[in-house]
Amino acid sequence: MHKKGINVALFSVFLTIITLLAGCEPLLVLDPKGPQAERQASDILLSIGVMSVIVLVVFALLVYMLVKYRASKQRADYEPPHIEGNLWVEVVMVGIPVIIVAFLSYVSVQSNYIVEAKPKGYEDKEPLVVYASSSNWKWHFSYPEEGIETVNYLYIPTDRPLEFKLYSYGPITSFWIPQLGGQKYAMGDHVTTLHLAADVPGEFMGRNANFSGKGFAENTFNVTAMSQEDFDDWVKEVKETAKPITEKKFEELLEPGHLGQQTYTGTHLEFSPAPAGHDHSEESSETPETETQTESHTGHEGMSH
Amino acid sequence: MDFFDRFAVPHPSLAIYASMAAIGLTIIAVIAGLTYFKKWGYLWREWLTTVDHKRIGIMYLLSALLMLFRGGVDAIMMRAQLAVPENTLLDAQHYNEIFTTHGIVMILFMAMPFIMFFMNFVVPLQIGARDVAFPRLNALSFWLFFMGAMLFNISFVVGGSPDAGWTSYFPLAGTEFSESVGNNYYMIAIQIAGIGTLMTGINFITTILKMRAPGMTLMKMPMFTWSALIANVIIVFAFPVLAVLLAMGTLDRQFGTHFFTMDNGGMDMLWANIFWVWGHPEVYILILPAFGIYSEVISTFARRNLYGYKSMVGSMVIISLLSFLVWAHHFFTMGQGAFTNSIFSITTMAIAVPTGVKIFNWLLTLRKGKIVFTTPMLYSMLFIPLFTLGGVTGVMLAMSAADYQYHNTMFLVAHFHNVIIPGVVYAMLAGLHYYWPKMFGFMLNEKIGKWTAWLLSIGFILAFMPMYVSGLDGQARRMYTYSEAAGFGLMNMISFVGAAIMAIGFVLIVYNIYYSTRYESRDISNDPWDARTLEWSTHTPVPEYNFAILPDVRSNEALWDAKKNGHVLFKGEYQKIHMPNNSGIPFIMSCIFFVWGFSFVFSLWIPVILTTIGIFVCMALRSFEQDHGRYISVKEIEETETNLRGA
Ligand code: HEM
Ligand SMILES: [Cu+2]
Ligand SMILES: [Cu+2]
């Protein structure tokens, strides 16, 4: 308990420093609005804490050595001794880092399974599946369940887990909404899955984080989280007012360039389905157990695709 | 339009026209100068055809310093562009070309030759050898590297620079999304330089294993030589991977294969995988020799033997093995799943352990020492805290779940500059000041040197610490601009100020060289730092044959032993010394390679065929050549030795 107290104290100190540095607004990544981003933020703060201790120890040792052993402080005839090394010193030198690394590895492995699974606290809820595909330099969001599609903006309900199916019509991109959770690649030859959830309503920044050419800097989208009722209202409104997406229209949208926000009924998945290939998306939203999901993810190792 | 249009720059700007003019004028000035001072013969005999490892080393050094400024100008332009939101100094295309070439130039054409300079200049002297194992191959390595670098640099004014990042991920780097020849330059120029590097690797492994002075067992090698040996082993395993990768990329871009395309069975992430199988070990090729330099400098100026010699060697061996097992940490976010990410997360963090061992060894080397603050020592002492900071942020990045938030952000950019600048660049500068007297027979000014080190460090902290913050605030890397509302303005402005201070620091280095050339005393001993290893036991300037008599080595600090324990290093009579002859072929062959590369970039197949034949003719000529080198007679040695001793 005591240790935890120290850690918490350390974290808050760093949080304040970082916050102050950022001009009093919390940094996006450290201002999570969903369980995945929360886990990541707490890992980040934990590692900042542990790492600061290491840095402080090294700094202190260095200053000590430099103050104590500088030539100007010593007798002119002092001859430094020849010292090869010392088994015990070296055991400590290896042992402590091993313990630290083991601890961080333990945390890291746990977090890996957490961020790859359905968000904590949302396990028993049916996820909203959104296909997010990128083209130069836009984002297309298809809601197959609702039968609608948007360009460059995203409306999401707060009380449901979100399951993003990512792929690309161009170079590799990376789908990132810092306040909801870390990013994942969208590639041309298969679909990747990213599990997120928003705890509270709000507006969030989303962008492609992976360099994709000239229009990359503006390759962003807006995310708005709202209650399920508001979300349903929005869907209804879209269905009533928006034009359907046609194959021709979609081809036009794929042309390189920037567009504002757009809304359509229907989805492009009907005539331009997501890439099949060696994909991660076979287990779709219906599979609630995280076990099967992580297993099929592991299949996608290294060069195998 | 076709033919000539391809040579034009797709997006010309004032900067490009200015560079064209500058390059043209420089070439004219150099040619005119050489002709006026009748130096063509000197240049040819003493430099272009030399096979002397010391001169080759110095040529590597010159190239590296030149490229440091090329890459530095790119860096300052990027920081200027990002200093304020919605800046219009550079457009997107220009920014993309600049960060791409900055990355490549800094890693492959600045840091690599700097390391090569140290290996060439120091290793043979440090192991008490007269030369490297294959002196002519060594010259060829240098000239291939040099031609590769020049080919890469002309991309800015002929045909267009690469713009897909130094990592050049496909499909972005494929012809579908990058039409100009820029990425052809990437493939070919790096290929040519890479062949040179691979040959250096083979050459130095052989040199270190076969040409050590009598008595120098492996565990009696100085630490820099150890680090060079291990770096070269990594080169020999990693660079063939790069060669294959670039060949595949070339096939995709110029011959229509589909290794990395979006359709027809291409696998985009295959490029990323192979790239990092080379790319991660590559950073250890840079950092291990840097660690070697620090070990020499720290034990010299702590006036103590290096603490934990064996664990230093062991940790380098472990690092070299692990460096091949971590590549996937560069794309934790590829969707490879929790299990794979966990494995790579753990192997990556594991590298922190041997690295930590080294830091503690250096700290313990200071203990009970008698520390003298020279410029090289100052760089080393700034290195320890700054590099530790970069190291721990590396561990943070290694936690893969958290890396989902760091990946592709300025946090990452901050991290790798935080290890590469204090780690590699400071080592280069420490080594530059340290070895300068051995190379040129005078010291660099200490006062200016220390000023430079402090300025660089203050600039460094200002330039890169804010990036950790803006990264956590959502600033992606490689963005040429950002909106006012994003709120990154302040951090980027601080960064710009830091970069400007660093720029002043780098200019001061040049000023120091100028100042010291004019005003520093030429009256220095062979061992001005009171150092511990063999390179300081020979004359300054070092005679062509390095050692008139090969030293007799008893420990890893042979010279120190000789000084303290009265051990005699050089025993016996002079004997005639066999030395290799100079040769023009490496230079000529590399020039042909340059034309080959240029033609290849532009798919001019007839010149490609002709130059290919030319290259083979050069090799054939070599194989028929009856060149057995020459002997330096005892009389000549005696004369040189008396002259040098007299001076
Ligand atoms: C001396 C001061 C330096 C400054 C101010 C500087 C600045 C920068 C900046 C602003 C970027 C691009 C960030 C972005 O838009 O993503 C960058 C990228 C990079 N820098 Fe530096 N840099 C410096 C030195 C170096 C050195 C010494 C090296 C290597 C030895 C290096 C290697 C790289 C690499 C590999 C990249 C990535 C390029 C890419 O994204 O493709 N830099 N640097
Ligand atoms: Cu790596
Ligand atoms: Cu994949």
PDB file of C-alpha atoms in Angstrom, chain B residues 185-385:
ATOM      1  CA  TYR B 185      17.290   6.957 -56.488  1.00  0.00           C
ATOM      2  CA  TYR B 186      16.525   5.560 -53.049  1.00  0.00           C
ATOM      3  CA  MET B 187      16.789   1.982 -54.272  1.00  0.00           C
ATOM      4  CA  ILE B 188      19.905   2.392 -56.410  1.00  0.00           C
ATOM      5  CA  ALA B 189      21.942   4.888 -54.418  1.00  0.00           C
ATOM      6  CA  ILE B 190      21.545   2.974 -51.183  1.00  0.00           C
ATOM      7  CA  GLN B 191      22.251  -0.261 -53.016  1.00  0.00           C
ATOM      8  CA  ILE B 192      25.598   1.016 -54.298  1.00  0.00           C
ATOM      9  CA  ALA B 193      26.633   2.449 -50.942  1.00  0.00           C
ATOM     10  CA  GLY B 194      25.400  -0.708 -49.218  1.00  0.00           C
ATOM     11  CA  ILE B 195      27.613  -2.957 -51.319  1.00  0.00           C
ATOM     12  CA  GLY B 196      30.546  -0.850 -50.180  1.00  0.00           C
ATOM     13  CA  THR B 197      29.495  -1.243 -46.563  1.00  0.00           C
ATOM     14  CA  LEU B 198      29.133  -5.000 -46.835  1.00  0.00           C
ATOM     15  CA  MET B 199      32.656  -5.250 -48.231  1.00  0.00           C
ATOM     16  CA  THR B 200      33.937  -3.109 -45.373  1.00  0.00           C
ATOM     17  CA  GLY B 201      32.300  -5.513 -42.978  1.00  0.00           C
ATOM     18  CA  ILE B 202      34.095  -8.495 -44.453  1.00  0.00           C
ATOM     19  CA  ASN B 203      37.336  -6.578 -44.652  1.00  0.00           C
ATOM     20  CA  PHE B 204      37.377  -5.503 -41.028  1.00  0.00           C
ATOM     21  CA  ILE B 205      36.291  -8.819 -39.606  1.00  0.00           C
ATOM     22  CA  THR B 206      39.228 -10.360 -41.425  1.00  0.00           C
ATOM     23  CA  THR B 207      41.532  -7.562 -40.343  1.00  0.00           C
ATOM     24  CA  ILE B 208      40.615  -7.821 -36.697  1.00  0.00           C
ATOM     25  CA  LEU B 209      40.720 -11.600 -36.603  1.00  0.00           C
ATOM     26  CA  LYS B 210      43.900 -12.037 -38.610  1.00  0.00           C
ATOM     27  CA  MET B 211      46.115  -9.011 -38.224  1.00  0.00           C
ATOM     28  CA  ARG B 212      46.426  -8.322 -34.527  1.00  0.00           C
ATOM     29  CA  ALA B 213      49.891  -7.653 -33.171  1.00  0.00           C
ATOM     30  CA  PRO B 214      51.742 -10.531 -31.530  1.00  0.00           C
ATOM     31  CA  GLY B 215      50.321 -11.233 -28.097  1.00  0.00           C
ATOM     32  CA  MET B 216      46.995  -9.515 -28.624  1.00  0.00           C
ATOM     33  CA  THR B 217      44.475 -12.236 -27.927  1.00  0.00           C
ATOM     34  CA  LEU B 218      40.801 -11.475 -28.428  1.00  0.00           C
ATOM     35  CA  MET B 219      40.390 -10.607 -24.776  1.00  0.00           C
ATOM     36  CA  LYS B 220      43.324  -8.218 -24.985  1.00  0.00           C
ATOM     37  CA  MET B 221      41.774  -6.112 -27.710  1.00  0.00           C
ATOM     38  CA  PRO B 222      40.940  -2.513 -26.856  1.00  0.00           C
ATOM     39  CA  MET B 223      37.234  -1.864 -26.424  1.00  0.00           C
ATOM     40  CA  PHE B 224      36.812   0.153 -29.592  1.00  0.00           C
ATOM     41  CA  THR B 225      38.206  -2.712 -31.639  1.00  0.00           C
ATOM     42  CA  TRP B 226      35.784  -5.080 -29.956  1.00  0.00           C
ATOM     43  CA  SER B 227      32.886  -2.803 -30.767  1.00  0.00           C
ATOM     44  CA  ALA B 228      34.057  -2.502 -34.363  1.00  0.00           C
ATOM     45  CA  LEU B 229      34.349  -6.273 -34.666  1.00  0.00           C
ATOM     46  CA  ILE B 230      30.817  -6.814 -33.437  1.00  0.00           C
ATOM     47  CA  ALA B 231      29.408  -4.010 -35.565  1.00  0.00           C
ATOM     48  CA  ASN B 232      31.033  -5.581 -38.604  1.00  0.00           C
ATOM     49  CA  VAL B 233      29.577  -8.962 -37.808  1.00  0.00           C
ATOM     50  CA  ILE B 234      26.158  -7.299 -37.682  1.00  0.00           C
ATOM     51  CA  ILE B 235      26.918  -5.626 -41.024  1.00  0.00           C
ATOM     52  CA  VAL B 236      27.694  -8.955 -42.621  1.00  0.00           C
ATOM     53  CA  PHE B 237      24.393 -10.397 -41.472  1.00  0.00           C
ATOM     54  CA  ALA B 238      22.209  -7.350 -41.990  1.00  0.00           C
ATOM     55  CA  PHE B 239      23.400  -5.753 -45.217  1.00  0.00           C
ATOM     56  CA  PRO B 240      22.657  -8.674 -47.522  1.00  0.00           C
ATOM     57  CA  VAL B 241      19.063  -8.346 -46.306  1.00  0.00           C
ATOM     58  CA  LEU B 242      19.085  -4.722 -47.368  1.00  0.00           C
ATOM     59  CA  ALA B 243      20.555  -5.617 -50.749  1.00  0.00           C
ATOM     60  CA  VAL B 244      17.796  -8.130 -51.402  1.00  0.00           C
ATOM     61  CA  LEU B 245      15.136  -5.739 -50.176  1.00  0.00           C
ATOM     62  CA  LEU B 246      16.313  -2.932 -52.437  1.00  0.00           C
ATOM     63  CA  ALA B 247      16.553  -5.313 -55.358  1.00  0.00           C
ATOM     64  CA  MET B 248      12.959  -6.384 -54.771  1.00  0.00           C
ATOM     65  CA  GLY B 249      11.882  -2.759 -54.508  1.00  0.00           C
ATOM     66  CA  THR B 250      13.700  -1.996 -57.763  1.00  0.00           C
ATOM     67  CA  LEU B 251      11.993  -4.918 -59.467  1.00  0.00           C
ATOM     68  CA  ASP B 252       8.618  -3.654 -58.313  1.00  0.00           C
ATOM     69  CA  ARG B 253       9.261  -0.109 -59.394  1.00  0.00           C
ATOM     70  CA  GLN B 254      11.072  -0.679 -62.652  1.00  0.00           C
ATOM     71  CA  PHE B 255      10.182  -4.143 -63.870  1.00  0.00           C
ATOM     72  CA  GLY B 256       6.567  -4.494 -62.849  1.00  0.00           C
ATOM     73  CA  THR B 257       6.833  -7.292 -60.314  1.00  0.00           C
ATOM     74  CA  HIS B 258       4.335  -7.407 -57.460  1.00  0.00           C
ATOM     75  CA  PHE B 259       6.220  -8.094 -54.263  1.00  0.00           C
ATOM     76  CA  PHE B 260       4.796  -5.126 -52.397  1.00  0.00           C
ATOM     77  CA  THR B 261       1.870  -3.932 -54.510  1.00  0.00           C
ATOM     78  CA  MET B 262      -1.716  -3.641 -53.333  1.00  0.00           C
ATOM     79  CA  ASP B 263      -3.061  -6.277 -55.697  1.00  0.00           C
ATOM     80  CA  ASN B 264      -1.839  -9.283 -57.653  1.00  0.00           C
ATOM     81  CA  GLY B 265      -0.730 -10.991 -54.496  1.00  0.00           C
ATOM     82  CA  GLY B 266       1.621  -8.240 -53.319  1.00  0.00           C
ATOM     83  CA  MET B 267       2.185  -7.941 -49.577  1.00  0.00           C
ATOM     84  CA  ASP B 268       2.626  -4.376 -48.411  1.00  0.00           C
ATOM     85  CA  MET B 269       3.853  -5.263 -44.941  1.00  0.00           C
ATOM     86  CA  LEU B 270       6.507  -7.556 -46.375  1.00  0.00           C
ATOM     87  CA  TRP B 271       8.539  -4.436 -47.119  1.00  0.00           C
ATOM     88  CA  ALA B 272       8.167  -3.241 -43.540  1.00  0.00           C
ATOM     89  CA  ASN B 273       9.230  -6.627 -42.222  1.00  0.00           C
ATOM     90  CA  ILE B 274      12.348  -6.956 -44.331  1.00  0.00           C
ATOM     91  CA  PHE B 275      13.210  -3.294 -43.982  1.00  0.00           C
ATOM     92  CA  TRP B 276      13.337  -3.558 -40.210  1.00  0.00           C
ATOM     93  CA  VAL B 277      15.142  -6.897 -40.236  1.00  0.00           C
ATOM     94  CA  TRP B 278      17.943  -4.755 -41.617  1.00  0.00           C
ATOM     95  CA  GLY B 279      16.899  -1.431 -40.070  1.00  0.00           C
ATOM     96  CA  HIS B 280      16.941  -2.356 -36.432  1.00  0.00           C
ATOM     97  CA  PRO B 281      20.386  -4.009 -36.473  1.00  0.00           C
ATOM     98  CA  GLU B 282      21.530  -0.976 -38.452  1.00  0.00           C
ATOM     99  CA  VAL B 283      21.052   1.281 -35.451  1.00  0.00           C
ATOM    100  CA  TYR B 284      23.297  -1.048 -33.446  1.00  0.00           C
ATOM    101  CA  ILE B 285      25.892  -0.901 -36.205  1.00  0.00           C
ATOM    102  CA  LEU B 286      25.973   2.802 -35.395  1.00  0.00           C
ATOM    103  CA  ILE B 287      25.704   2.703 -31.629  1.00  0.00           C
ATOM    104  CA  LEU B 288      28.163  -0.097 -30.783  1.00  0.00           C
ATOM    105  CA  PRO B 289      31.234   1.630 -32.255  1.00  0.00           C
ATOM    106  CA  ALA B 290      30.007   4.789 -30.525  1.00  0.00           C
ATOM    107  CA  PHE B 291      30.028   2.840 -27.255  1.00  0.00           C
ATOM    108  CA  GLY B 292      33.549   1.761 -28.160  1.00  0.00           C
ATOM    109  CA  ILE B 293      34.661   5.362 -28.555  1.00  0.00           C
ATOM    110  CA  TYR B 294      33.137   6.307 -25.215  1.00  0.00           C
ATOM    111  CA  SER B 295      34.930   3.426 -23.545  1.00  0.00           C
ATOM    112  CA  GLU B 296      38.274   4.656 -24.854  1.00  0.00           C
ATOM    113  CA  VAL B 297      37.621   8.266 -23.978  1.00  0.00           C
ATOM    114  CA  ILE B 298      36.218   7.602 -20.513  1.00  0.00           C
ATOM    115  CA  SER B 299      39.007   5.314 -19.383  1.00  0.00           C
ATOM    116  CA  THR B 300      41.621   7.666 -20.807  1.00  0.00           C
ATOM    117  CA  PHE B 301      40.313  10.702 -18.973  1.00  0.00           C
ATOM    118  CA  ALA B 302      39.287   8.942 -15.804  1.00  0.00           C
ATOM    119  CA  ARG B 303      42.906   7.788 -15.854  1.00  0.00           C
ATOM    120  CA  ARG B 304      41.719   4.315 -15.011  1.00  0.00           C
ATOM    121  CA  ASN B 305      41.250   0.995 -16.736  1.00  0.00           C
ATOM    122  CA  LEU B 306      37.754   0.320 -18.021  1.00  0.00           C
ATOM    123  CA  TYR B 307      35.617  -1.244 -15.327  1.00  0.00           C
ATOM    124  CA  GLY B 308      34.152  -4.648 -16.207  1.00  0.00           C
ATOM    125  CA  TYR B 309      35.961  -5.266 -19.489  1.00  0.00           C
ATOM    126  CA  LYS B 310      34.495  -8.750 -19.799  1.00  0.00           C
ATOM    127  CA  SER B 311      30.933  -7.683 -19.137  1.00  0.00           C
ATOM    128  CA  MET B 312      31.401  -4.862 -21.661  1.00  0.00           C
ATOM    129  CA  VAL B 313      32.318  -7.408 -24.303  1.00  0.00           C
ATOM    130  CA  GLY B 314      29.589  -9.792 -23.222  1.00  0.00           C
ATOM    131  CA  SER B 315      26.927  -7.129 -23.278  1.00  0.00           C
ATOM    132  CA  MET B 316      27.875  -6.150 -26.822  1.00  0.00           C
ATOM    133  CA  VAL B 317      27.641  -9.730 -27.984  1.00  0.00           C
ATOM    134  CA  ILE B 318      24.210 -10.077 -26.396  1.00  0.00           C
ATOM    135  CA  ILE B 319      23.051  -6.775 -27.885  1.00  0.00           C
ATOM    136  CA  SER B 320      24.168  -7.891 -31.332  1.00  0.00           C
ATOM    137  CA  LEU B 321      22.142 -11.094 -31.063  1.00  0.00           C
ATOM    138  CA  LEU B 322      19.053  -9.414 -29.642  1.00  0.00           C
ATOM    139  CA  SER B 323      19.184  -6.691 -32.272  1.00  0.00           C
ATOM    140  CA  PHE B 324      17.993  -9.255 -34.798  1.00  0.00           C
ATOM    141  CA  LEU B 325      15.060 -10.374 -32.665  1.00  0.00           C
ATOM    142  CA  VAL B 326      13.167  -7.175 -32.153  1.00  0.00           C
ATOM    143  CA  TRP B 327      12.318  -5.831 -35.596  1.00  0.00           C
ATOM    144  CA  ALA B 328       8.540  -6.129 -35.234  1.00  0.00           C
ATOM    145  CA  HIS B 329       8.504  -3.440 -32.537  1.00  0.00           C
ATOM    146  CA  HIS B 330       8.485  -1.036 -35.471  1.00  0.00           C
ATOM    147  CA  PHE B 331       4.972  -2.102 -36.354  1.00  0.00           C
ATOM    148  CA  PHE B 332       3.257  -3.252 -33.204  1.00  0.00           C
ATOM    149  CA  THR B 333       0.168  -1.645 -34.713  1.00  0.00           C
ATOM    150  CA  MET B 334       0.092  -3.851 -37.794  1.00  0.00           C
ATOM    151  CA  GLY B 335      -2.545  -6.063 -36.236  1.00  0.00           C
ATOM    152  CA  GLN B 336      -0.324  -9.037 -35.571  1.00  0.00           C
ATOM    153  CA  GLY B 337      -2.088  -9.782 -32.329  1.00  0.00           C
ATOM    154  CA  ALA B 338      -1.367  -9.734 -28.627  1.00  0.00           C
ATOM    155  CA  PHE B 339       0.847 -12.815 -28.569  1.00  0.00           C
ATOM    156  CA  THR B 340       3.312 -11.656 -31.221  1.00  0.00           C
ATOM    157  CA  ASN B 341       3.397  -8.180 -29.768  1.00  0.00           C
ATOM    158  CA  SER B 342       4.166  -9.630 -26.359  1.00  0.00           C
ATOM    159  CA  ILE B 343       7.141 -11.569 -27.674  1.00  0.00           C
ATOM    160  CA  PHE B 344       8.634  -8.562 -29.430  1.00  0.00           C
ATOM    161  CA  SER B 345       7.845  -6.327 -26.493  1.00  0.00           C
ATOM    162  CA  ILE B 346       9.846  -8.579 -24.186  1.00  0.00           C
ATOM    163  CA  THR B 347      12.827  -9.073 -26.517  1.00  0.00           C
ATOM    164  CA  THR B 348      12.993  -5.317 -27.018  1.00  0.00           C
ATOM    165  CA  MET B 349      12.961  -4.521 -23.334  1.00  0.00           C
ATOM    166  CA  ALA B 350      15.578  -7.203 -22.794  1.00  0.00           C
ATOM    167  CA  ILE B 351      18.104  -5.054 -24.697  1.00  0.00           C
ATOM    168  CA  ALA B 352      17.826  -2.511 -21.904  1.00  0.00           C
ATOM    169  CA  VAL B 353      19.640  -4.924 -19.585  1.00  0.00           C
ATOM    170  CA  PRO B 354      22.979  -5.207 -21.426  1.00  0.00           C
ATOM    171  CA  THR B 355      22.748  -1.518 -22.271  1.00  0.00           C
ATOM    172  CA  GLY B 356      22.272  -0.730 -18.604  1.00  0.00           C
ATOM    173  CA  VAL B 357      25.326  -2.847 -17.796  1.00  0.00           C
ATOM    174  CA  LYS B 358      27.392  -0.622 -20.057  1.00  0.00           C
ATOM    175  CA  ILE B 359      26.140   2.579 -18.472  1.00  0.00           C
ATOM    176  CA  PHE B 360      26.974   1.271 -15.012  1.00  0.00           C
ATOM    177  CA  ASN B 361      30.395   0.117 -16.175  1.00  0.00           C
ATOM    178  CA  TRP B 362      31.191   3.591 -17.394  1.00  0.00           C
ATOM    179  CA  LEU B 363      29.962   5.096 -14.154  1.00  0.00           C
ATOM    180  CA  LEU B 364      32.113   2.662 -12.183  1.00  0.00           C
ATOM    181  CA  THR B 365      35.073   3.477 -14.385  1.00  0.00           C
ATOM    182  CA  LEU B 366      34.827   7.027 -13.085  1.00  0.00           C
ATOM    183  CA  ARG B 367      34.902   5.766  -9.531  1.00  0.00           C
ATOM    184  CA  LYS B 368      38.305   6.163  -7.881  1.00  0.00           C
ATOM    185  CA  GLY B 369      39.527   7.802 -11.044  1.00  0.00           C
ATOM    186  CA  LYS B 370      41.227  11.120 -11.552  1.00  0.00           C
ATOM    187  CA  ILE B 371      38.862  12.774 -13.962  1.00  0.00           C
ATOM    188  CA  VAL B 372      40.167  15.345 -16.437  1.00  0.00           C
ATOM    189  CA  PHE B 373      37.594  17.406 -18.276  1.00  0.00           C
ATOM    190  CA  THR B 374      38.808  17.590 -21.822  1.00  0.00           C
ATOM    191  CA  THR B 375      36.404  18.200 -24.682  1.00  0.00           C
ATOM    192  CA  PRO B 376      36.068  14.502 -25.564  1.00  0.00           C
ATOM    193  CA  MET B 377      35.415  13.744 -21.892  1.00  0.00           C
ATOM    194  CA  LEU B 378      32.827  16.499 -21.687  1.00  0.00           C
ATOM    195  CA  TYR B 379      30.924  14.965 -24.593  1.00  0.00           C
ATOM    196  CA  SER B 380      31.092  11.594 -22.872  1.00  0.00           C
ATOM    197  CA  MET B 381      29.831  12.991 -19.599  1.00  0.00           C
ATOM    198  CA  LEU B 382      26.935  14.719 -21.367  1.00  0.00           C
ATOM    199  CA  PHE B 383      26.268  11.489 -23.188  1.00  0.00           C
ATOM    200  CA  ILE B 384      25.582   9.461 -20.052  1.00  0.00           C
ATOM    201  CA  PRO B 385      22.544  11.346 -18.715  1.00  0.00           C
TER     202      PRO B 385
END
